[in-house]
Amino acid sequence: MAARYQAPKGTFDVLPAEEAARALVAEHAGRLLDAAGHGRIETPALEETEVFARGVGASTDIVSKEMFSFTDRGGRELTLRPEGTAPICRAYIEHGMHKDPQPVKLWYAGPFFRAESPQRGRYRQFNQIGAEVIGTDSPLADAELIVLLDELLRGLGIADLELRLGSLGSLETRAAYRDELRDYLREHEAELSDDVRARLDSNPMRAFDSDHEGTRAVIGAAPTMLERLEADDAEHFAAVRALLDAAGVPYRLDPTLVRGLDYYTRTVFEFSCGRLGAQSGIGGGGRYDGLIEVLGGPPTPAVGWAAGTERILMAMADAPLPQRPEVFVVCADGAAAFELALGLRRHRISAQFDLAARAFKGQMKRAGRSGARFAAILEQDGSLKLREMDSGEQREVDSAELPALVIAAREA
Ligand code: HAM
């Protein structure tokens, strides 16, 4: 027998029954971001590895452990994008978008790749929906984006959300704080996990992420970034908080919030959902005022977020809607069923019919299984009955009035 294959570890197929819920999420996000003035951008799945090594940071887990990188046949170092912000900044610079009216507001949706160990909610190919506002340092942009992500998630019926908010200050304050934290951690080196100790020099902030007991005790007593903010960064952060308060978006201040990417400055935030279990981070982001310059562009402040589509789907209250037709056409004559179903579709009514030419009883069973709201039963004498599947109520109707009846029933 020929070998059988499976989707690679940590990846998955999206089958037609799951597509409807995905389309709903994409449509909702697109409408919301469109209304807020974000234009959709698409960048390639492949980027030069340097974009991430420099942009996201060589010592981050993402770059040091999780990238799918390879040398192509022309000797170029390429990587399947693990995130979308660095590529968008690359595109902003490449297309001279700094010459456009600022800020430039963008959004994106698509697949991303990280070689993480797979578990529920954590995949090697996953999808993100993201939004970026490039070219302003106004706290209004931070707050507007956070409110948008809040609306995106709540609008999909996701409950049990928590928003954590922190600020990392400017790149300079952050660098000074890093040094202070490193010195502090070094004084307690013996109590730290091997992992944190190994990265004391390159990334001492990782200690905040650790679940190692000794490390947690040490970090619990460490000075926090929020206590070290410069006056203008503290003012910026206070303005963001005041705007969120005014918008009625609840949050918890988290001075230890570290995100797994090095480019953040000032505001950082993360939404988690209590329904998700271990991988509870549903969407997050922050300000990255230094990234465009790091990637060779002019100094340009920016802020953004990304949310994981699979985690959104898992957190949504209602089970994903299967693709249920509104009408299932039942008719002994396949050609007549075909004609009636196509006529309904012309009215944007989703309609199916039996392709296997089953007997009447078999077709009625198919209609029930399809989850259709109605069966349109076309008898051999040409008469037409509309049956509401749930109640079993059935009445004779005129085929010309069928589309209007189905459409009217949507509102009932
Ligand atoms: P991130 O927090 O690394 O941020 O990813 C954003 C979201 O993507 C997460 O909250 C999570 O829902 C989802 N996600 C991440 N990794 C996985 C995975 N392995 N499997 C499933 N879902 C996953 C960023 O990527 C930044 N680019 C966000 C940003 C935009 N910051 C500024 N602008």
PDB file of N, CA, C and O and ligand atoms in Angstrom, residues 10 12 56 62 66 82-86 108 112-117 119 121-133 145 259-261 263-264 269-271 276 279-288 302-312, ligand 1:
ATOM      1  N   GLY A  10       2.003  20.106  14.433  1.00  0.00           N
ATOM      2  CA  GLY A  10       1.700  21.496  14.814  1.00  0.00           C
ATOM      3  C   GLY A  10       0.954  22.280  13.753  1.00  0.00           C
ATOM      4  O   GLY A  10       0.709  23.471  13.920  1.00  0.00           O
ATOM      5  N   PHE A  12      -2.511  22.130  10.810  1.00  0.00           N
ATOM      6  CA  PHE A  12      -3.835  21.495  10.751  1.00  0.00           C
ATOM      7  C   PHE A  12      -4.531  21.894   9.462  1.00  0.00           C
ATOM      8  O   PHE A  12      -4.188  22.898   8.837  1.00  0.00           O
ATOM      9  N   VAL A  56      12.960  41.747  15.602  1.00  0.00           N
ATOM     10  CA  VAL A  56      12.338  41.119  16.780  1.00  0.00           C
ATOM     11  C   VAL A  56      13.366  40.938  17.887  1.00  0.00           C
ATOM     12  O   VAL A  56      13.033  40.988  19.071  1.00  0.00           O
ATOM     13  N   ILE A  62      11.595  33.651  19.983  1.00  0.00           N
ATOM     14  CA  ILE A  62      11.098  33.557  18.607  1.00  0.00           C
ATOM     15  C   ILE A  62      12.263  33.430  17.640  1.00  0.00           C
ATOM     16  O   ILE A  62      12.292  32.535  16.793  1.00  0.00           O
ATOM     17  N   GLU A  66      12.627  29.527  17.418  1.00  0.00           N
ATOM     18  CA  GLU A  66      11.344  29.141  16.832  1.00  0.00           C
ATOM     19  C   GLU A  66      11.174  29.465  15.355  1.00  0.00           C
ATOM     20  O   GLU A  66      10.086  29.293  14.809  1.00  0.00           O
ATOM     21  N   PRO A  82       7.497  34.724  11.481  1.00  0.00           N
ATOM     22  CA  PRO A  82       6.919  34.315  12.761  1.00  0.00           C
ATOM     23  C   PRO A  82       5.958  35.375  13.305  1.00  0.00           C
ATOM     24  O   PRO A  82       5.214  35.112  14.250  1.00  0.00           O
ATOM     25  N   GLU A  83       5.990  36.571  12.730  1.00  0.00           N
ATOM     26  CA  GLU A  83       5.115  37.662  13.193  1.00  0.00           C
ATOM     27  C   GLU A  83       5.034  38.699  12.083  1.00  0.00           C
ATOM     28  O   GLU A  83       5.777  38.616  11.090  1.00  0.00           O
ATOM     29  N   GLY A  84       4.129  39.675  12.230  1.00  0.00           N
ATOM     30  CA  GLY A  84       3.846  40.565  11.110  1.00  0.00           C
ATOM     31  C   GLY A  84       4.381  41.985  11.216  1.00  0.00           C
ATOM     32  O   GLY A  84       4.405  42.714  10.217  1.00  0.00           O
ATOM     33  N   THR A  85       4.812  42.393  12.399  1.00  0.00           N
ATOM     34  CA  THR A  85       5.149  43.806  12.581  1.00  0.00           C
ATOM     35  C   THR A  85       6.458  44.189  11.882  1.00  0.00           C
ATOM     36  O   THR A  85       6.511  45.224  11.197  1.00  0.00           O
ATOM     37  N   ALA A  86       7.497  43.364  12.053  1.00  0.00           N
ATOM     38  CA  ALA A  86       8.770  43.680  11.394  1.00  0.00           C
ATOM     39  C   ALA A  86       8.615  43.701   9.863  1.00  0.00           C
ATOM     40  O   ALA A  86       9.102  44.633   9.208  1.00  0.00           O
ATOM     41  N   TYR A 108      -3.856  43.536   8.803  1.00  0.00           N
ATOM     42  CA  TYR A 108      -3.474  42.349   8.047  1.00  0.00           C
ATOM     43  C   TYR A 108      -4.085  41.102   8.675  1.00  0.00           C
ATOM     44  O   TYR A 108      -4.468  41.112   9.849  1.00  0.00           O
ATOM     45  N   PHE A 112       1.131  32.623  10.064  1.00  0.00           N
ATOM     46  CA  PHE A 112       2.449  32.880  10.660  1.00  0.00           C
ATOM     47  C   PHE A 112       3.001  31.545  11.147  1.00  0.00           C
ATOM     48  O   PHE A 112       2.241  30.587  11.323  1.00  0.00           O
ATOM     49  N   PHE A 113       4.302  31.499  11.368  1.00  0.00           N
ATOM     50  CA  PHE A 113       4.962  30.210  11.592  1.00  0.00           C
ATOM     51  C   PHE A 113       5.943  30.298  12.755  1.00  0.00           C
ATOM     52  O   PHE A 113       6.823  31.166  12.747  1.00  0.00           O
ATOM     53  N   ARG A 114       5.777  29.451  13.738  1.00  0.00           N
ATOM     54  CA  ARG A 114       6.736  29.401  14.842  1.00  0.00           C
ATOM     55  C   ARG A 114       6.943  27.939  15.219  1.00  0.00           C
ATOM     56  O   ARG A 114       5.962  27.213  15.451  1.00  0.00           O
ATOM     57  N   ALA A 115       8.194  27.520  15.323  1.00  0.00           N
ATOM     58  CA  ALA A 115       8.487  26.124  15.656  1.00  0.00           C
ATOM     59  C   ALA A 115       8.398  25.926  17.162  1.00  0.00           C
ATOM     60  O   ALA A 115       9.376  25.610  17.828  1.00  0.00           O
ATOM     61  N   GLU A 116       7.186  26.138  17.707  1.00  0.00           N
ATOM     62  CA  GLU A 116       6.972  25.943  19.148  1.00  0.00           C
ATOM     63  C   GLU A 116       6.535  24.498  19.362  1.00  0.00           C
ATOM     64  O   GLU A 116       6.091  23.841  18.428  1.00  0.00           O
ATOM     65  N   SER A 117       6.617  24.016  20.624  1.00  0.00           N
ATOM     66  CA  SER A 117       6.102  22.656  20.812  1.00  0.00           C
ATOM     67  C   SER A 117       4.576  22.750  20.842  1.00  0.00           C
ATOM     68  O   SER A 117       3.998  23.499  21.630  1.00  0.00           O
ATOM     69  N   GLN A 119       0.638  22.392  21.289  1.00  0.00           N
ATOM     70  CA  GLN A 119      -0.346  21.977  22.291  1.00  0.00           C
ATOM     71  C   GLN A 119      -1.635  22.711  21.963  1.00  0.00           C
ATOM     72  O   GLN A 119      -1.680  23.476  20.995  1.00  0.00           O
ATOM     73  N   GLY A 121      -4.086  25.283  21.333  1.00  0.00           N
ATOM     74  CA  GLY A 121      -3.949  26.737  21.195  1.00  0.00           C
ATOM     75  C   GLY A 121      -2.561  27.181  20.774  1.00  0.00           C
ATOM     76  O   GLY A 121      -2.312  28.381  20.634  1.00  0.00           O
ATOM     77  N   ARG A 122      -1.648  26.232  20.616  1.00  0.00           N
ATOM     78  CA  ARG A 122      -0.299  26.627  20.176  1.00  0.00           C
ATOM     79  C   ARG A 122       0.120  25.753  18.992  1.00  0.00           C
ATOM     80  O   ARG A 122       0.255  24.550  19.142  1.00  0.00           O
ATOM     81  N   TYR A 123       0.302  26.390  17.855  1.00  0.00           N
ATOM     82  CA  TYR A 123       0.555  25.657  16.625  1.00  0.00           C
ATOM     83  C   TYR A 123       1.826  26.160  15.966  1.00  0.00           C
ATOM     84  O   TYR A 123       2.367  27.192  16.342  1.00  0.00           O
ATOM     85  N   ARG A 124       2.260  25.405  14.956  1.00  0.00           N
ATOM     86  CA  ARG A 124       3.460  25.832  14.223  1.00  0.00           C
ATOM     87  C   ARG A 124       3.090  26.683  13.020  1.00  0.00           C
ATOM     88  O   ARG A 124       3.889  27.477  12.568  1.00  0.00           O
ATOM     89  N   GLN A 125       1.911  26.481  12.498  1.00  0.00           N
ATOM     90  CA  GLN A 125       1.342  27.449  11.561  1.00  0.00           C
ATOM     91  C   GLN A 125       0.020  27.888  12.153  1.00  0.00           C
ATOM     92  O   GLN A 125      -0.837  27.050  12.459  1.00  0.00           O
ATOM     93  N   PHE A 126      -0.127  29.188  12.361  1.00  0.00           N
ATOM     94  CA  PHE A 126      -1.358  29.712  12.951  1.00  0.00           C
ATOM     95  C   PHE A 126      -1.690  31.001  12.215  1.00  0.00           C
ATOM     96  O   PHE A 126      -0.910  31.461  11.383  1.00  0.00           O
ATOM     97  N   ASN A 127      -2.854  31.563  12.508  1.00  0.00           N
ATOM     98  CA  ASN A 127      -3.251  32.784  11.810  1.00  0.00           C
ATOM     99  C   ASN A 127      -3.371  33.939  12.787  1.00  0.00           C
ATOM    100  O   ASN A 127      -3.785  33.757  13.926  1.00  0.00           O
ATOM    101  N   GLN A 128      -2.986  35.108  12.305  1.00  0.00           N
ATOM    102  CA  GLN A 128      -3.145  36.318  13.116  1.00  0.00           C
ATOM    103  C   GLN A 128      -3.959  37.339  12.334  1.00  0.00           C
ATOM    104  O   GLN A 128      -3.882  37.406  11.107  1.00  0.00           O
ATOM    105  N   ILE A 129      -4.688  38.148  13.108  1.00  0.00           N
ATOM    106  CA  ILE A 129      -5.271  39.370  12.583  1.00  0.00           C
ATOM    107  C   ILE A 129      -4.529  40.477  13.313  1.00  0.00           C
ATOM    108  O   ILE A 129      -4.401  40.414  14.545  1.00  0.00           O
ATOM    109  N   GLY A 130      -4.003  41.459  12.596  1.00  0.00           N
ATOM    110  CA  GLY A 130      -3.211  42.476  13.273  1.00  0.00           C
ATOM    111  C   GLY A 130      -3.501  43.873  12.755  1.00  0.00           C
ATOM    112  O   GLY A 130      -4.053  44.044  11.658  1.00  0.00           O
ATOM    113  N   ALA A 131      -3.165  44.864  13.560  1.00  0.00           N
ATOM    114  CA  ALA A 131      -3.368  46.265  13.179  1.00  0.00           C
ATOM    115  C   ALA A 131      -2.162  47.084  13.623  1.00  0.00           C
ATOM    116  O   ALA A 131      -1.613  46.829  14.698  1.00  0.00           O
ATOM    117  N   GLU A 132      -1.738  48.016  12.779  1.00  0.00           N
ATOM    118  CA  GLU A 132      -0.591  48.860  13.119  1.00  0.00           C
ATOM    119  C   GLU A 132      -0.934  50.317  12.782  1.00  0.00           C
ATOM    120  O   GLU A 132      -1.623  50.579  11.792  1.00  0.00           O
ATOM    121  N   VAL A 133      -0.456  51.239  13.615  1.00  0.00           N
ATOM    122  CA  VAL A 133      -0.575  52.674  13.333  1.00  0.00           C
ATOM    123  C   VAL A 133       0.841  53.236  13.374  1.00  0.00           C
ATOM    124  O   VAL A 133       1.481  53.265  14.431  1.00  0.00           O
ATOM    125  N   LEU A 145      -6.249  51.866  19.483  1.00  0.00           N
ATOM    126  CA  LEU A 145      -5.974  50.481  19.082  1.00  0.00           C
ATOM    127  C   LEU A 145      -6.422  49.478  20.137  1.00  0.00           C
ATOM    128  O   LEU A 145      -6.970  48.425  19.817  1.00  0.00           O
ATOM    129  N   ARG A 259       6.629  41.048  26.852  1.00  0.00           N
ATOM    130  CA  ARG A 259       6.142  40.368  25.667  1.00  0.00           C
ATOM    131  C   ARG A 259       7.354  39.700  25.029  1.00  0.00           C
ATOM    132  O   ARG A 259       8.473  40.084  25.283  1.00  0.00           O
ATOM    133  N   GLY A 260       7.110  38.694  24.236  1.00  0.00           N
ATOM    134  CA  GLY A 260       8.240  37.912  23.731  1.00  0.00           C
ATOM    135  C   GLY A 260       9.009  38.544  22.584  1.00  0.00           C
ATOM    136  O   GLY A 260       9.712  37.855  21.873  1.00  0.00           O
ATOM    137  N   LEU A 261       8.850  39.847  22.377  1.00  0.00           N
ATOM    138  CA  LEU A 261       9.522  40.519  21.266  1.00  0.00           C
ATOM    139  C   LEU A 261      10.264  41.727  21.824  1.00  0.00           C
ATOM    140  O   LEU A 261       9.776  42.398  22.727  1.00  0.00           O
ATOM    141  N   TYR A 263      11.127  44.619  20.405  1.00  0.00           N
ATOM    142  CA  TYR A 263      10.993  45.966  19.836  1.00  0.00           C
ATOM    143  C   TYR A 263      10.123  46.916  20.630  1.00  0.00           C
ATOM    144  O   TYR A 263      10.012  48.093  20.299  1.00  0.00           O
ATOM    145  N   TYR A 264       9.491  46.433  21.695  1.00  0.00           N
ATOM    146  CA  TYR A 264       8.529  47.300  22.381  1.00  0.00           C
ATOM    147  C   TYR A 264       9.166  48.426  23.173  1.00  0.00           C
ATOM    148  O   TYR A 264      10.225  48.266  23.783  1.00  0.00           O
ATOM    149  N   PHE A 269       0.595  45.703  26.054  1.00  0.00           N
ATOM    150  CA  PHE A 269      -0.688  45.201  26.565  1.00  0.00           C
ATOM    151  C   PHE A 269      -0.949  43.793  26.051  1.00  0.00           C
ATOM    152  O   PHE A 269      -0.403  43.380  25.032  1.00  0.00           O
ATOM    153  N   GLU A 270      -1.780  43.092  26.785  1.00  0.00           N
ATOM    154  CA  GLU A 270      -2.135  41.741  26.380  1.00  0.00           C
ATOM    155  C   GLU A 270      -3.527  41.397  26.895  1.00  0.00           C
ATOM    156  O   GLU A 270      -3.821  41.612  28.068  1.00  0.00           O
ATOM    157  N   PHE A 271      -4.356  40.879  26.010  1.00  0.00           N
ATOM    158  CA  PHE A 271      -5.662  40.356  26.412  1.00  0.00           C
ATOM    159  C   PHE A 271      -5.517  38.852  26.616  1.00  0.00           C
ATOM    160  O   PHE A 271      -4.981  38.159  25.745  1.00  0.00           O
ATOM    161  N   LEU A 276      -9.329  29.782  27.830  1.00  0.00           N
ATOM    162  CA  LEU A 276      -8.361  29.177  26.915  1.00  0.00           C
ATOM    163  C   LEU A 276      -7.386  28.198  27.555  1.00  0.00           C
ATOM    164  O   LEU A 276      -6.644  27.537  26.845  1.00  0.00           O
ATOM    165  N   GLN A 279      -2.657  28.319  27.155  1.00  0.00           N
ATOM    166  CA  GLN A 279      -2.305  29.329  26.147  1.00  0.00           C
ATOM    167  C   GLN A 279      -3.394  30.397  26.144  1.00  0.00           C
ATOM    168  O   GLN A 279      -4.204  30.496  25.235  1.00  0.00           O
ATOM    169  N   SER A 280      -3.411  31.234  27.195  1.00  0.00           N
ATOM    170  CA  SER A 280      -4.551  32.126  27.376  1.00  0.00           C
ATOM    171  C   SER A 280      -4.394  33.459  26.653  1.00  0.00           C
ATOM    172  O   SER A 280      -5.334  34.223  26.554  1.00  0.00           O
ATOM    173  N   GLY A 281      -3.187  33.746  26.137  1.00  0.00           N
ATOM    174  CA  GLY A 281      -2.975  35.029  25.445  1.00  0.00           C
ATOM    175  C   GLY A 281      -3.729  35.027  24.133  1.00  0.00           C
ATOM    176  O   GLY A 281      -3.440  34.249  23.231  1.00  0.00           O
ATOM    177  N   ILE A 282      -4.736  35.903  24.025  1.00  0.00           N
ATOM    178  CA  ILE A 282      -5.566  35.871  22.810  1.00  0.00           C
ATOM    179  C   ILE A 282      -5.126  36.953  21.832  1.00  0.00           C
ATOM    180  O   ILE A 282      -5.242  36.805  20.612  1.00  0.00           O
ATOM    181  N   GLY A 283      -4.578  38.044  22.358  1.00  0.00           N
ATOM    182  CA  GLY A 283      -4.077  39.104  21.479  1.00  0.00           C
ATOM    183  C   GLY A 283      -3.281  40.101  22.293  1.00  0.00           C
ATOM    184  O   GLY A 283      -3.561  40.305  23.470  1.00  0.00           O
ATOM    185  N   GLY A 284      -2.277  40.686  21.666  1.00  0.00           N
ATOM    186  CA  GLY A 284      -1.477  41.657  22.417  1.00  0.00           C
ATOM    187  C   GLY A 284      -0.619  42.481  21.495  1.00  0.00           C
ATOM    188  O   GLY A 284      -0.542  42.230  20.290  1.00  0.00           O
ATOM    189  N   GLY A 285       0.008  43.488  22.075  1.00  0.00           N
ATOM    190  CA  GLY A 285       0.866  44.342  21.258  1.00  0.00           C
ATOM    191  C   GLY A 285       1.467  45.450  22.081  1.00  0.00           C
ATOM    192  O   GLY A 285       1.601  45.325  23.309  1.00  0.00           O
ATOM    193  N   GLY A 286       1.769  46.522  21.418  1.00  0.00           N
ATOM    194  CA  GLY A 286       2.359  47.653  22.115  1.00  0.00           C
ATOM    195  C   GLY A 286       3.005  48.610  21.151  1.00  0.00           C
ATOM    196  O   GLY A 286       2.871  48.482  19.929  1.00  0.00           O
ATOM    197  N   ARG A 287       3.709  49.571  21.734  1.00  0.00           N
ATOM    198  CA  ARG A 287       4.376  50.609  20.960  1.00  0.00           C
ATOM    199  C   ARG A 287       5.770  50.123  20.585  1.00  0.00           C
ATOM    200  O   ARG A 287       6.400  49.383  21.346  1.00  0.00           O
ATOM    201  N   TYR A 288       6.216  50.497  19.405  1.00  0.00           N
ATOM    202  CA  TYR A 288       7.568  50.097  18.980  1.00  0.00           C
ATOM    203  C   TYR A 288       8.226  51.287  18.273  1.00  0.00           C
ATOM    204  O   TYR A 288       8.435  51.287  17.076  1.00  0.00           O
ATOM    205  N   ALA A 302       5.509  54.151  16.412  1.00  0.00           N
ATOM    206  CA  ALA A 302       4.417  53.305  15.913  1.00  0.00           C
ATOM    207  C   ALA A 302       3.872  52.422  17.028  1.00  0.00           C
ATOM    208  O   ALA A 302       4.532  52.216  18.048  1.00  0.00           O
ATOM    209  N   VAL A 303       2.665  51.918  16.811  1.00  0.00           N
ATOM    210  CA  VAL A 303       2.018  51.063  17.812  1.00  0.00           C
ATOM    211  C   VAL A 303       1.097  50.074  17.094  1.00  0.00           C
ATOM    212  O   VAL A 303       0.608  50.391  16.000  1.00  0.00           O
ATOM    213  N   GLY A 304       0.896  48.905  17.680  1.00  0.00           N
ATOM    214  CA  GLY A 304       0.023  47.924  17.020  1.00  0.00           C
ATOM    215  C   GLY A 304      -0.269  46.728  17.892  1.00  0.00           C
ATOM    216  O   GLY A 304       0.176  46.654  19.043  1.00  0.00           O
ATOM    217  N   TRP A 305      -1.053  45.791  17.338  1.00  0.00           N
ATOM    218  CA  TRP A 305      -1.348  44.542  18.032  1.00  0.00           C
ATOM    219  C   TRP A 305      -1.612  43.424  17.029  1.00  0.00           C
ATOM    220  O   TRP A 305      -1.823  43.687  15.842  1.00  0.00           O
ATOM    221  N   ALA A 306      -1.611  42.210  17.542  1.00  0.00           N
ATOM    222  CA  ALA A 306      -2.064  41.073  16.744  1.00  0.00           C
ATOM    223  C   ALA A 306      -2.827  40.120  17.651  1.00  0.00           C
ATOM    224  O   ALA A 306      -2.524  40.007  18.841  1.00  0.00           O
ATOM    225  N   ALA A 307      -3.833  39.473  17.077  1.00  0.00           N
ATOM    226  CA  ALA A 307      -4.625  38.491  17.824  1.00  0.00           C
ATOM    227  C   ALA A 307      -4.605  37.178  17.063  1.00  0.00           C
ATOM    228  O   ALA A 307      -4.564  37.164  15.832  1.00  0.00           O
ATOM    229  N   GLY A 308      -4.609  36.076  17.792  1.00  0.00           N
ATOM    230  CA  GLY A 308      -4.538  34.757  17.160  1.00  0.00           C
ATOM    231  C   GLY A 308      -5.925  34.267  16.772  1.00  0.00           C
ATOM    232  O   GLY A 308      -6.796  34.120  17.619  1.00  0.00           O
ATOM    233  N   THR A 309      -6.108  34.000  15.482  1.00  0.00           N
ATOM    234  CA  THR A 309      -7.428  33.570  14.988  1.00  0.00           C
ATOM    235  C   THR A 309      -7.882  32.262  15.638  1.00  0.00           C
ATOM    236  O   THR A 309      -9.041  32.129  16.041  1.00  0.00           O
ATOM    237  N   GLU A 310      -6.978  31.299  15.768  1.00  0.00           N
ATOM    238  CA  GLU A 310      -7.388  30.002  16.339  1.00  0.00           C
ATOM    239  C   GLU A 310      -7.814  30.174  17.796  1.00  0.00           C
ATOM    240  O   GLU A 310      -8.767  29.554  18.253  1.00  0.00           O
ATOM    241  N   ARG A 311      -7.092  31.034  18.517  1.00  0.00           N
ATOM    242  CA  ARG A 311      -7.472  31.255  19.931  1.00  0.00           C
ATOM    243  C   ARG A 311      -8.797  32.001  20.011  1.00  0.00           C
ATOM    244  O   ARG A 311      -9.611  31.751  20.905  1.00  0.00           O
ATOM    245  N   ILE A 312      -9.041  32.925  19.087  1.00  0.00           N
ATOM    246  CA  ILE A 312     -10.337  33.612  19.045  1.00  0.00           C
ATOM    247  C   ILE A 312     -11.449  32.582  18.844  1.00  0.00           C
ATOM    248  O   ILE A 312     -12.454  32.581  19.556  1.00  0.00           O
TER     249      ILE A 312
HETATM  250  P1  HAM B   1       2.445  37.904  19.804  1.00  0.00           P
HETATM  251  O1  HAM B   1       1.953  38.139  21.190  1.00  0.00           O
HETATM  252  O2  HAM B   1       3.692  37.129  19.648  1.00  0.00           O
HETATM  253  O3  HAM B   1       2.576  39.324  19.126  1.00  0.00           O
HETATM  254  O4  HAM B   1       1.300  37.156  18.981  1.00  0.00           O
HETATM  255  C1  HAM B   1      -0.006  37.685  18.928  1.00  0.00           C
HETATM  256  C2  HAM B   1      -1.040  36.597  19.102  1.00  0.00           C
HETATM  257  O5  HAM B   1      -0.824  35.538  18.160  1.00  0.00           O
HETATM  258  C3  HAM B   1      -1.007  35.898  20.453  1.00  0.00           C
HETATM  259  O6  HAM B   1      -1.713  36.646  21.419  1.00  0.00           O
HETATM  260  C4  HAM B   1      -1.684  34.578  20.152  1.00  0.00           C
HETATM  261  O7  HAM B   1      -3.097  34.727  20.190  1.00  0.00           O
HETATM  262  C5  HAM B   1      -1.278  34.317  18.712  1.00  0.00           C
HETATM  263  N1  HAM B   1      -0.183  33.326  18.666  1.00  0.00           N
HETATM  264  C6  HAM B   1       1.139  33.541  18.839  1.00  0.00           C
HETATM  265  N2  HAM B   1       1.830  32.396  18.717  1.00  0.00           N
HETATM  266  C7  HAM B   1       0.923  31.423  18.453  1.00  0.00           C
HETATM  267  C8  HAM B   1       1.016  30.011  18.198  1.00  0.00           C
HETATM  268  N3  HAM B   1       2.168  29.366  18.182  1.00  0.00           N
HETATM  269  N4  HAM B   1      -0.138  29.328  17.958  1.00  0.00           N
HETATM  270  C9  HAM B   1      -1.332  29.973  17.958  1.00  0.00           C
HETATM  271  N5  HAM B   1      -1.471  31.302  18.171  1.00  0.00           N
HETATM  272  C10 HAM B   1      -0.367  32.017  18.408  1.00  0.00           C
HETATM  273  C11 HAM B   1       2.997  39.550  17.857  1.00  0.00           C
HETATM  274  O8  HAM B   1       3.123  38.690  17.034  1.00  0.00           O
HETATM  275  C12 HAM B   1       3.234  41.019  17.537  1.00  0.00           C
HETATM  276  N6  HAM B   1       3.620  41.138  16.120  1.00  0.00           N
HETATM  277  C13 HAM B   1       1.995  41.838  17.844  1.00  0.00           C
HETATM  278  C14 HAM B   1       2.183  43.285  17.525  1.00  0.00           C
HETATM  279  C15 HAM B   1       1.710  43.949  16.457  1.00  0.00           C
HETATM  280  N7  HAM B   1       2.870  44.160  18.248  1.00  0.00           N
HETATM  281  C16 HAM B   1       2.851  45.344  17.665  1.00  0.00           C
HETATM  282  N8  HAM B   1       2.157  45.235  16.566  1.00  0.00           N
END
